mmCIF file of C-alpha atoms in Angstrom:
data_model
loop_
_atom_site.group_PDB
_atom_site.id
_atom_site.type_symbol
_atom_site.label_atom_id
_atom_site.label_comp_id
_atom_site.label_asym_id
_atom_site.label_seq_id
_atom_site.Cartn_x
_atom_site.Cartn_y
_atom_site.Cartn_z
ATOM 1 C CA ASP T 1 0.000 0.000 0.000
ATOM 2 C CA PHE T 2 0.991 3.669 -0.349
ATOM 3 C CA LEU T 3 1.186 6.291 2.401
ATOM 4 C CA GLY T 4 0.869 9.937 1.534
ATOM 5 C CA PRO T 5 1.432 12.335 0.298
ATOM 6 C CA TRP T 6 3.384 13.295 3.425
ATOM 7 C CA LYS T 7 5.422 16.474 3.019
ATOM 8 C CA ASN T 8 5.223 16.216 -0.778
ATOM 9 C CA GLN T 9 6.387 12.603 -0.841
ATOM 10 C CA TYR T 10 4.807 9.149 -1.061
ATOM 11 C CA TYR T 11 5.926 6.028 0.844
ATOM 12 C CA PHE T 12 5.486 2.498 -0.494
ATOM 13 C CA VAL T 13 4.849 0.200 2.501
ATOM 14 C CA VAL T 14 5.251 -3.608 2.413
ATOM 15 C CA MET T 15 4.526 -5.960 5.339
ATOM 16 C CA ASP T 16 5.312 -9.666 5.672
ATOM 17 C CA ALA T 17 2.165 -11.400 6.958
ATOM 18 C CA HIS T 18 4.146 -14.124 8.769
ATOM 19 C CA SER T 19 6.789 -12.145 10.655
ATOM 20 C CA LYS T 20 5.157 -8.655 10.590
ATOM 21 C CA TRP T 21 8.357 -7.260 9.063
ATOM 22 C CA ILE T 22 7.817 -3.796 7.538
ATOM 23 C CA GLU T 23 9.648 -2.274 4.572
ATOM 24 C CA CYS T 24 9.079 1.390 3.660
ATOM 25 C CA TYR T 25 10.379 2.995 0.436
ATOM 26 C CA PRO T 26 10.100 6.754 -0.302
ATOM 27 C CA THR T 27 8.855 7.504 -3.823
ATOM 28 C CA ALA T 28 7.953 10.568 -5.835
ATOM 29 C CA THR T 29 4.816 9.138 -7.474
ATOM 30 C CA PRO T 30 2.686 5.998 -6.901
ATOM 31 C CA SER T 31 3.191 4.464 -10.349
ATOM 32 C CA THR T 32 3.472 0.869 -11.543
ATOM 33 C CA GLU T 33 7.115 1.312 -12.549
ATOM 34 C CA VAL T 34 7.984 2.515 -9.041
ATOM 35 C CA VAL T 35 6.122 -0.399 -7.429
ATOM 36 C CA ILE T 36 7.939 -2.955 -9.592
ATOM 37 C CA GLU T 37 11.305 -1.308 -8.885
ATOM 38 C CA LYS T 38 10.777 -1.406 -5.109
ATOM 39 C CA LEU T 39 9.481 -4.978 -5.177
ATOM 40 C CA VAL T 40 12.577 -6.076 -7.111
ATOM 41 C CA ASP T 41 14.706 -4.627 -4.312
ATOM 42 C CA CYS T 42 12.550 -6.288 -1.648
ATOM 43 C CA PHE T 43 12.524 -9.699 -3.364
ATOM 44 C CA ALA T 44 16.305 -9.542 -3.798
ATOM 45 C CA ARG T 45 16.649 -9.292 -0.015
ATOM 46 C CA PHE T 46 14.088 -11.807 1.231
ATOM 47 C CA GLY T 47 13.049 -13.947 -1.741
ATOM 48 C CA LEU T 48 9.778 -14.380 -3.599
ATOM 49 C CA PRO T 49 6.504 -14.684 -1.670
ATOM 50 C CA ARG T 50 3.755 -17.131 -2.563
ATOM 51 C CA ALA T 51 1.025 -14.486 -2.652
ATOM 52 C CA LEU T 52 0.714 -10.711 -2.618
ATOM 53 C CA THR T 53 -2.334 -8.767 -1.398
ATOM 54 C CA SER T 54 -3.070 -5.148 -2.328
ATOM 55 C CA ASP T 55 -5.957 -2.760 -2.763
ATOM 56 C CA GLY T 56 -7.561 -1.868 -6.090
ATOM 57 C CA ALA T 57 -5.310 1.087 -6.959
ATOM 58 C CA THR T 58 -4.347 1.534 -10.601
ATOM 59 C CA CYS T 59 -0.666 0.870 -9.955
ATOM 60 C CA PHE T 60 -1.568 -2.598 -8.581
ATOM 61 C CA THR T 61 -4.217 -3.582 -11.154
ATOM 62 C CA SER T 62 -2.379 -2.610 -14.333
ATOM 63 C CA LYS T 63 -1.464 -5.254 -16.921
ATOM 64 C CA GLN T 64 2.238 -4.511 -16.519
ATOM 65 C CA PHE T 65 2.080 -5.322 -12.804
ATOM 66 C CA SER T 66 0.000 -8.462 -13.388
ATOM 67 C CA ASP T 67 2.458 -9.730 -16.012
ATOM 68 C CA TYR T 68 5.382 -9.095 -13.648
ATOM 69 C CA LEU T 69 3.809 -11.164 -10.861
ATOM 70 C CA SER T 70 2.821 -13.922 -13.284
ATOM 71 C CA GLU T 71 6.404 -14.275 -14.524
ATOM 72 C CA LEU T 72 7.592 -14.759 -10.931
ATOM 73 C CA GLY T 73 4.810 -17.201 -10.044
ATOM 74 C CA ILE T 74 3.228 -14.964 -7.383
ATOM 75 C CA ASN T 75 -0.517 -15.052 -6.785
ATOM 76 C CA HIS T 76 -2.082 -11.601 -6.623
ATOM 77 C CA HIS T 77 -5.127 -10.952 -4.406
ATOM 78 C CA VAL T 78 -7.011 -7.643 -4.776
ATOM 79 C CA GLY T 79 -9.308 -6.446 -2.012
ATOM 80 C CA ALA T 80 -12.902 -5.309 -2.504
ATOM 81 C CA PRO T 81 -13.474 -1.635 -3.414
ATOM 82 C CA TYR T 82 -13.999 0.722 -0.474
ATOM 83 C CA HIS T 83 -13.224 -2.106 1.946
ATOM 84 C CA PRO T 84 -9.762 -1.557 3.488
ATOM 85 C CA GLN T 85 -10.253 -4.493 5.841
ATOM 86 C CA SER T 86 -9.492 -6.802 2.897
ATOM 87 C CA ASN T 87 -5.878 -5.621 3.068
ATOM 88 C CA GLY T 88 -5.654 -5.275 6.823
ATOM 89 C CA ALA T 89 -1.936 -6.091 7.149
ATOM 90 C CA ALA T 90 -0.859 -3.338 4.759
ATOM 91 C CA GLU T 91 -3.303 -0.856 6.290
ATOM 92 C CA SER T 92 -1.870 -1.652 9.724
ATOM 93 C CA ALA T 93 1.677 -1.088 8.441
ATOM 94 C CA VAL T 94 0.664 2.272 6.943
ATOM 95 C CA ARG T 95 -0.886 3.290 10.248
ATOM 96 C CA ILE T 96 2.290 2.341 12.155
ATOM 97 C CA VAL T 97 4.546 4.356 9.836
ATOM 98 C CA LYS T 98 2.166 7.321 9.892
ATOM 99 C CA SER T 99 2.222 7.343 13.715
ATOM 100 C CA CYS T 100 6.023 7.576 13.534
ATOM 101 C CA PHE T 101 5.789 10.646 11.313
ATOM 102 C CA LYS T 102 3.195 12.312 13.528
ATOM 103 C CA LYS T 103 5.176 11.792 16.732
ATOM 104 C CA HIS T 104 8.413 13.049 15.211
ATOM 105 C CA PRO T 105 9.361 16.452 16.703
ATOM 106 C CA SER T 106 9.824 18.954 13.902
ATOM 107 C CA VAL T 107 12.390 20.953 15.909
ATOM 108 C CA SER T 108 14.980 18.160 15.887
ATOM 109 C CA GLY T 109 16.221 18.991 12.395
ATOM 110 C CA ALA T 110 17.107 15.348 11.603
ATOM 111 C CA PRO T 111 16.375 13.993 8.103
ATOM 112 C CA LEU T 112 13.054 12.216 7.843
ATOM 113 C CA MET T 113 14.571 9.036 6.379
ATOM 114 C CA ARG T 114 16.999 8.744 9.287
ATOM 115 C CA ILE T 115 14.102 8.974 11.717
ATOM 116 C CA LEU T 116 12.145 6.411 9.688
ATOM 117 C CA ASN T 117 15.075 3.976 9.590
ATOM 118 C CA ASN T 118 15.653 4.310 13.331
ATOM 119 C CA PHE T 119 11.977 3.650 13.950
ATOM 120 C CA LEU T 120 11.943 0.586 11.675
ATOM 121 C CA PHE T 121 15.084 -0.712 13.379
ATOM 122 C CA LEU T 122 13.453 -0.569 16.808
ATOM 123 C CA TYR T 123 10.165 -1.939 15.490
ATOM 124 C CA ARG T 124 11.834 -4.982 13.916
ATOM 125 C CA ALA T 125 13.743 -5.707 17.128
ATOM 126 C CA SER T 126 10.684 -5.401 19.410
ATOM 127 C CA GLU T 127 8.271 -8.171 20.339
ATOM 128 C CA HIS T 128 5.051 -8.124 18.322
ATOM 129 C CA PRO T 129 1.835 -8.544 20.369
ATOM 130 C CA THR T 130 0.394 -11.071 17.900
ATOM 131 C CA THR T 131 3.352 -13.392 17.347
ATOM 132 C CA LYS T 132 5.015 -12.855 20.769
ATOM 133 C CA ASN T 133 8.310 -12.661 18.863
ATOM 134 C CA SER T 134 10.230 -9.902 17.174
ATOM 135 C CA PRO T 135 9.955 -9.617 13.362
ATOM 136 C CA SER T 136 13.723 -10.107 13.072
ATOM 137 C CA LYS T 137 13.513 -13.365 15.035
ATOM 138 C CA LEU T 138 10.843 -14.802 12.741
ATOM 139 C CA LEU T 139 12.283 -13.545 9.449
ATOM 140 C CA LEU T 140 16.054 -13.722 10.074
ATOM 141 C CA GLY T 141 16.051 -16.496 12.663
ATOM 142 C CA ARG T 142 17.779 -14.351 15.295
ATOM 143 C CA ASN T 143 17.298 -11.188 17.297
ATOM 144 C CA VAL T 144 19.249 -8.250 15.931
ATOM 145 C CA ARG T 145 21.750 -6.594 18.243
ATOM 146 C CA THR T 146 20.547 -3.304 19.740
ATOM 147 C CA VAL T 147 21.750 -0.863 22.376
ATOM 148 C CA PHE T 148 19.432 -2.431 24.942
ATOM 149 C CA SER T 149 20.708 -5.941 24.240
ATOM 150 C CA GLN T 150 24.172 -4.841 25.409
ATOM 151 C CA MET T 151 22.800 -4.265 28.916
ATOM 152 C CA THR T 152 22.088 -7.964 29.448
ATOM 153 C CA PRO T 153 24.739 -10.685 29.120
ATOM 154 C CA ASP T 154 24.500 -12.862 26.044
ATOM 155 C CA ILE T 155 24.745 -16.584 26.807
ATOM 156 C CA GLU T 156 26.371 -17.352 23.468
ATOM 157 C CA ASP T 157 29.056 -14.699 24.016
ATOM 158 C CA ILE T 158 29.740 -15.995 27.539
ATOM 159 C CA VAL T 159 30.149 -19.572 26.300
ATOM 160 C CA THR T 160 32.429 -18.468 23.449
ATOM 161 C CA THR T 161 34.608 -16.395 25.795
ATOM 162 C CA ASN T 162 34.965 -19.264 28.270
ATOM 163 C CA GLN T 163 35.854 -21.694 25.482
ATOM 164 C CA ILE T 164 38.591 -19.352 24.264
ATOM 165 C CA LYS T 165 39.986 -19.103 27.809
ATOM 166 C CA GLN T 166 39.990 -22.888 28.132
ATOM 167 C CA GLN T 167 41.899 -23.223 24.863
ATOM 168 C CA GLU T 168 44.462 -20.646 26.001
ATOM 169 C CA ASN T 169 44.939 -22.322 29.404
ATOM 170 C CA TYR T 170 45.091 -25.830 27.976
ATOM 171 C CA ARG T 171 48.610 -27.190 28.350
ATOM 172 C CA GLY T 172 48.086 -30.354 26.388
ATOM 173 C CA LYS T 173 47.967 -33.980 27.405
ATOM 174 C CA ARG T 174 50.821 -35.879 29.010
ATOM 175 C CA ASN T 175 53.057 -37.176 26.251
ATOM 176 C CA ILE T 176 54.309 -40.149 28.267
ATOM 177 C CA VAL T 177 54.644 -43.586 26.714
ATOM 178 C CA PHE T 178 55.668 -46.610 28.789
ATOM 179 C CA LYS T 179 57.269 -49.755 27.429
ATOM 180 C CA LEU T 180 57.175 -53.307 28.655
ATOM 181 C CA GLY T 181 59.417 -53.760 31.663
ATOM 182 C CA ASP T 182 59.487 -50.089 32.691
ATOM 183 C CA ASN T 183 59.547 -49.429 36.419
ATOM 184 C CA VAL T 184 56.708 -47.175 37.484
ATOM 185 C CA LEU T 185 54.793 -45.993 40.500
ATOM 186 C CA ALA T 186 51.114 -46.929 40.230
ATOM 187 C CA ARG T 187 48.273 -45.247 42.062
ATOM 188 C CA ASP T 188 47.259 -47.329 45.089
ATOM 189 C CA TYR T 189 43.584 -47.152 46.085
ATOM 190 C CA ARG T 190 43.581 -49.852 48.751
ATOM 191 C CA ASP T 191 43.930 -47.527 51.756
ATOM 192 C CA ASN T 192 44.795 -43.968 52.673
ATOM 193 C CA GLN T 193 48.201 -44.743 54.140
ATOM 194 C CA GLN T 194 50.096 -45.144 50.874
ATOM 195 C CA LYS T 195 49.112 -43.452 47.608
ATOM 196 C CA TRP T 196 51.714 -45.016 45.331
ATOM 197 C CA ALA T 197 52.880 -48.589 44.894
ATOM 198 C CA LYS T 198 55.974 -49.854 43.125
ATOM 199 C CA GLY T 199 55.411 -51.882 39.985
ATOM 200 C CA LYS T 200 56.503 -52.874 36.518
ATOM 201 C CA ILE T 201 54.727 -52.608 33.155
ATOM 202 C CA THR T 202 53.761 -56.128 32.053
ATOM 203 C CA GLU T 203 51.129 -55.433 29.380
ATOM 204 C CA ILE T 204 50.018 -52.563 27.123
ATOM 205 C CA SER T 205 46.240 -52.921 26.918
ATOM 206 C CA GLY T 206 45.471 -49.644 25.123
ATOM 207 C CA PRO T 207 46.897 -46.361 23.843
ATOM 208 C CA GLN T 208 46.978 -44.970 27.387
ATOM 209 C CA THR T 209 46.157 -48.024 29.502
ATOM 210 C CA TYR T 210 48.697 -50.409 31.035
ATOM 211 C CA VAL T 211 48.760 -53.468 33.261
ATOM 212 C CA VAL T 212 51.187 -53.084 36.172
ATOM 213 C CA GLU T 213 52.588 -55.910 38.287
ATOM 214 C CA THR T 214 53.280 -54.688 41.805
ATOM 215 C CA ALA T 215 56.033 -55.870 44.110
ATOM 216 C CA GLU T 216 53.422 -57.993 45.893
ATOM 217 C CA GLY T 217 52.586 -59.854 42.685
ATOM 218 C CA LEU T 218 49.268 -58.084 42.073
ATOM 219 C CA GLY T 219 48.127 -57.081 38.588
ATOM 220 C CA TRP T 220 46.574 -53.603 38.338
ATOM 221 C CA LYS T 221 45.100 -51.907 35.288
ATOM 222 C CA ARG T 222 46.000 -48.211 35.310
ATOM 223 C CA HIS T 223 45.625 -45.214 33.010
ATOM 224 C CA VAL T 224 48.706 -43.218 32.064
ATOM 225 C CA ASN T 225 47.495 -40.428 34.367
ATOM 226 C CA GLN T 226 47.634 -42.919 37.264
ATOM 227 C CA LEU T 227 51.278 -43.810 36.650
ATOM 228 C CA LEU T 228 54.570 -42.070 37.384
ATOM 229 C CA PRO T 229 57.785 -42.973 35.587
ATOM 230 C CA HIS T 230 60.692 -44.343 37.613
ATOM 231 C CA ASN T 231 64.124 -43.821 36.073
ATOM 232 C CA VAL T 232 66.189 -46.215 38.245
ATOM 233 C CA GLN T 233 67.308 -49.279 36.311
ATOM 234 C CA GLN T 234 67.267 -52.738 37.818
ATOM 235 C CA PRO T 235 70.627 -54.350 38.755
ATOM 236 C CA GLY T 236 71.493 -57.447 36.783
ATOM 237 C CA ASN T 237 71.351 -60.252 39.384
ATOM 238 C CA LYS T 238 68.979 -58.821 41.968
ATOM 239 C CA GLY T 239 65.399 -59.873 42.343
ATOM 240 C CA PHE T 240 62.375 -57.719 41.801
ATOM 241 C CA ALA T 241 61.725 -56.966 45.471
ATOM 242 C CA ASP T 242 65.396 -56.377 46.303
ATOM 243 C CA ASN T 243 65.728 -53.980 43.416
ATOM 244 C CA TRP T 244 62.977 -51.747 44.741
ATOM 245 C CA GLU T 245 64.609 -51.494 48.164
ATOM 246 C CA SER T 246 67.575 -49.693 46.567
ATOM 247 C CA GLN T 247 65.492 -47.198 44.645
ATOM 248 C CA THR T 248 64.756 -43.669 45.748
ATOM 249 C CA PRO T 249 61.345 -42.027 45.824
ATOM 250 C CA PRO T 250 60.351 -39.949 42.790
ATOM 251 C CA THR T 251 60.587 -36.200 42.672
ATOM 252 C CA PHE T 252 57.591 -34.107 41.631
ATOM 253 C CA LYS T 253 57.920 -30.910 39.646
ATOM 254 C CA GLY T 254 56.339 -27.979 41.363
ATOM 255 C CA ASP T 255 55.318 -29.907 44.498
ATOM 256 C CA SER T 256 57.441 -31.225 47.327
ATOM 257 C CA PRO T 257 57.072 -34.935 48.196
ATOM 258 C CA VAL T 258 54.675 -35.698 51.023
ATOM 259 C CA ARG T 259 56.381 -37.497 53.911
ATOM 260 C CA LEU T 260 54.463 -39.684 56.269
ATOM 261 C CA LYS T 261 55.954 -37.999 59.305
ATOM 262 C CA ASP T 262 54.073 -34.832 58.337
ATOM 263 C CA ARG T 263 50.840 -36.759 58.679
ATOM 264 C CA GLU T 264 51.505 -38.192 62.121
ATOM 265 C CA THR T 265 48.749 -37.786 64.664
ATOM 266 C CA PRO T 266 49.223 -37.509 68.432
ATOM 267 C CA GLU T 267 47.740 -40.976 68.819
ATOM 268 C CA THR T 268 50.194 -42.875 66.565
ATOM 269 C CA GLN T 269 53.903 -43.170 65.933
ATOM 270 C CA ILE T 270 55.525 -44.482 62.738
ATOM 271 C CA THR T 271 58.130 -47.207 62.936
ATOM 272 C CA SER T 272 59.781 -49.299 60.250
ATOM 273 C CA SER T 273 61.121 -52.798 60.179
ATOM 274 C CA SER T 274 63.613 -51.928 57.433
ATOM 275 C CA PRO T 275 66.865 -50.152 58.426
ATOM 276 C CA ASP T 276 66.862 -47.973 55.283
ATOM 277 C CA PHE T 277 63.272 -46.732 55.662
ATOM 278 C CA ARG T 278 63.003 -43.436 53.723
ATOM 279 C CA GLY T 279 59.541 -42.284 54.727
ATOM 280 C CA TRP T 280 57.630 -43.478 51.654
ATOM 281 C CA GLY T 281 57.194 -47.213 52.128
ATOM 282 C CA SER T 282 54.524 -49.103 54.081
ATOM 283 C CA PRO T 283 54.783 -47.957 57.741
ATOM 284 C CA ILE T 284 53.836 -49.958 60.831
ATOM 285 C CA LEU T 285 51.732 -47.965 63.251
ATOM 286 C CA SER T 286 52.034 -48.727 66.959
ATOM 287 C CA PRO T 287 49.723 -47.075 69.468
ATOM 288 C CA ILE T 288 51.159 -44.969 72.294
ATOM 289 C CA SER T 289 49.691 -45.686 75.712
ATOM 290 C CA ARG T 290 48.496 -42.661 77.636
ATOM 291 C CA PRO T 291 47.058 -42.435 81.150
ATOM 292 C CA THR T 292 43.274 -42.352 81.245
ATOM 293 C CA THR T 293 41.836 -39.225 82.816
ATOM 294 C CA VAL T 294 38.896 -39.858 85.166
ATOM 295 C CA ARG T 295 36.204 -37.233 84.771
ATOM 296 C CA ARG T 296 33.423 -38.648 86.955
ATOM 297 C CA THR T 297 32.453 -37.017 90.251
ATOM 298 C CA GLU T 298 34.113 -38.071 93.521
ATOM 299 C CA ARG T 299 31.219 -37.323 95.896
ATOM 300 C CA LEU T 300 30.230 -39.772 98.623
ATOM 301 C CA ARG T 301 27.480 -42.060 97.375
ATOM 302 C CA ARG T 302 24.932 -43.758 99.637
ATOM 303 C CA ALA T 303 21.711 -45.635 99.079
ATOM 304 C CA PRO T 304 18.416 -43.724 99.414
ATOM 305 C CA LEU T 305 16.288 -44.279 102.561
ATOM 306 C CA ARG T 306 12.858 -45.377 101.379
ATOM 307 C CA PHE T 307 9.693 -45.790 103.575
ATOM 308 C CA SER T 308 11.287 -44.007 106.538
ATOM 309 C CA HIS T 309 10.520 -40.829 108.467
ATOM 310 C CA SER T 310 12.082 -37.745 107.063
ATOM 311 C CA GLN T 311 14.627 -36.038 109.227
ATOM 312 C CA TYR T 312 13.014 -32.696 108.421
ATOM 313 C CA GLN T 313 9.632 -33.591 110.016
#
């Protein structure tokens, strides 16, 4: 539909019936050539519609306009004469644009097209009362970014920022590969007294999974993150258990080794049956006897006198 003349100018208004998106083009005259030119621009942006509804104006009922729509495969519906309700969507769009012009303060001095574009920008980003969605959400598939949207955090931006931080802080996986026969320290989950157990790689069951034989003859399946390399080589003629007695505990980069004496409690004392105990083997805990403190009362106790005369009578 056409709006105007408004200040010696006409405005060609187009509304999408599905999304309520409004397009407004300023024109000098409401002619068929102008309508076709503006529709070419509109169709280039959003594609061809299935149907187009207009009133019975000459620019919409001419043979040139009918031939143009027929070539594009667009059905043309013309409303009844003197019945604007037949083209209610376009009439509503004209009324919305006209209200923008009426409420525009003439003292601002801004160009009329700038005011119209700002109004259309806010209209397309606002929720429509009929669809409960903004026209940009229904037509473009997303809400356009506005000044007001910067006041609230965007979930997508937060997720993207956190993912970038994770990539920057990622130091990579442990590039450690064990071979058969390597001496390692395996994570021990049997109790809380000893976190690491001495062992040897006996099987490679996966890219990062190994089977470890401990000094006690147990077979444990451990991930590479549950193993620590041990660089001490075995002597030639010594057994497996004797070899581990001569090895030293591993050193950790960045952290100092945890000694068992730092975890002593007042109730226990750590002793070792081996003369070269280094504080990282299996300790033997022996309780320390302490005198028991009596906390009960020391008053004189006597049996109650029942069924007798009271001394206060």
